[in-house]
Amino acid sequence: MKYGLLASLITLGLAVPASAALSGFYDASEQVQAVVGSDKVSFAMGGRAFDTLEQVRTRDNGQIEWRVQNSECYVIVTLTPVPPAEPGKTTYEVANVSACEGSDLEGAESGF
């Protein structure tokens, strides 16, 4: 009886789809795709190509901030994680894009 129950539980366990966590590399790749594929980010940066893309921080509420910079300015992009409805990977949507602020490169390029 015990072995029959154990065999049934193992069989049921094998029938459930696996939900493996995405590695950090692939999760970051999803975030980068959300940032660079966003029309909001492109509009905020005036359509100029970016030079630098870096993850800034993860907020307490789970949102993730990225800094996108070009030679003219930078924006802070806030991503909201969208968990999958079924087993699968988490995707991200752009929740907010800051106004384009002055570039960190201004002082370095001027020689001061």
Coordinates of C-alpha atoms in Angstrom, one line a residue:
M1 CA 0.0 0.0 0.0
K2 CA 2.7 2.4 1.0
Y3 CA 4.7 1.7 -2.2
G4 CA 1.7 2.1 -4.4
L5 CA 1.0 5.5 -2.9
L6 CA 4.6 6.5 -3.3
A7 CA 4.6 5.3 -6.9
S8 CA 1.5 7.4 -7.6
L9 CA 3.0 10.5 -6.1
I10 CA 6.2 10.1 -8.1
T11 CA 4.1 9.6 -11.3
L12 CA 2.0 12.7 -10.6
G13 CA 5.2 14.7 -9.9
L14 CA 6.7 13.7 -13.3
A15 CA 3.5 14.8 -15.0
V16 CA 3.7 18.4 -13.7
P17 CA 5.6 20.7 -16.1
A18 CA 8.9 21.9 -14.8
S19 CA 9.3 25.5 -13.9
A20 CA 13.0 26.2 -13.7
A21 CA 14.3 29.6 -12.7
L22 CA 16.0 31.6 -15.4
S23 CA 19.7 32.2 -14.9
G24 CA 20.8 35.7 -14.1
F25 CA 22.2 36.2 -17.6
Y26 CA 18.9 35.4 -19.3
D27 CA 16.8 37.4 -16.9
A28 CA 19.0 40.4 -17.4
S29 CA 18.7 39.8 -21.2
E30 CA 14.9 40.1 -20.8
Q31 CA 15.3 43.4 -19.0
V32 CA 17.7 44.8 -21.6
Q33 CA 15.3 43.8 -24.4
A34 CA 12.5 45.6 -22.6
V35 CA 14.6 48.8 -22.3
V36 CA 16.1 48.9 -25.8
G37 CA 12.9 47.9 -27.5
S38 CA 10.8 50.7 -25.8
D39 CA 9.5 53.5 -27.8
K40 CA 9.2 55.5 -24.6
V41 CA 13.0 55.3 -24.0
S42 CA 13.7 56.2 -27.7
F43 CA 11.4 59.2 -27.5
A44 CA 12.9 60.4 -24.2
M45 CA 16.4 60.3 -25.6
G46 CA 15.4 62.1 -28.8
G47 CA 15.9 59.1 -31.0
R48 CA 19.7 59.2 -30.4
A49 CA 21.6 55.9 -30.0
F50 CA 22.7 55.0 -26.4
D51 CA 26.3 54.6 -25.4
T52 CA 25.9 53.1 -21.9
L53 CA 23.3 50.8 -20.4
E54 CA 23.6 49.8 -16.7
Q55 CA 21.4 48.4 -14.1
V56 CA 21.1 50.8 -11.2
R57 CA 19.1 49.1 -8.5
T58 CA 16.2 46.9 -7.5
R59 CA 13.6 48.8 -5.5
D60 CA 11.9 47.3 -2.4
N61 CA 8.7 46.8 -4.5
G62 CA 10.6 44.6 -7.0
Q63 CA 10.8 47.3 -9.8
I64 CA 14.2 47.5 -11.5
E65 CA 15.9 50.7 -12.5
W66 CA 18.2 51.0 -15.5
R67 CA 20.3 54.0 -16.6
V68 CA 20.5 54.6 -20.3
Q69 CA 23.0 57.2 -21.5
N70 CA 24.2 58.8 -24.7
S71 CA 26.5 61.7 -25.4
E72 CA 23.7 64.2 -24.8
C73 CA 21.9 63.0 -21.7
Y74 CA 20.7 60.0 -19.7
V75 CA 17.4 58.6 -18.6
I76 CA 16.4 56.3 -15.7
V77 CA 14.1 53.5 -16.9
T78 CA 11.9 51.7 -14.4
L79 CA 10.9 48.1 -15.2
T80 CA 8.1 46.2 -13.7
P81 CA 8.5 42.4 -13.6
V82 CA 5.5 40.5 -15.2
P83 CA 5.4 37.0 -13.8
P84 CA 4.3 34.2 -16.2
A85 CA 0.7 33.0 -16.0
E86 CA 2.0 29.4 -16.4
P87 CA 5.5 28.0 -15.8
G88 CA 7.9 30.1 -17.9
K89 CA 10.1 33.1 -17.8
T90 CA 9.4 36.5 -16.2
T91 CA 9.1 39.3 -18.7
Y92 CA 9.4 43.0 -18.0
E93 CA 7.4 46.1 -19.0
V94 CA 8.6 49.7 -18.9
A95 CA 6.7 51.4 -16.1
N96 CA 8.4 54.8 -16.3
V97 CA 11.1 56.8 -18.1
S98 CA 12.6 59.9 -16.6
A99 CA 13.3 63.1 -18.5
C100 CA 16.6 63.2 -20.3
E101 CA 19.1 64.8 -17.8
G102 CA 22.6 66.2 -18.5
S103 CA 25.3 63.7 -19.4
D104 CA 28.1 62.7 -17.1
L105 CA 30.4 63.1 -20.1
E106 CA 30.0 66.9 -20.2
G107 CA 32.7 67.6 -17.7
A108 CA 35.1 65.0 -19.1
E109 CA 34.8 66.1 -22.7
S110 CA 35.3 69.8 -21.9
G111 CA 38.6 69.1 -20.2
F112 CA 37.6 70.5 -16.8

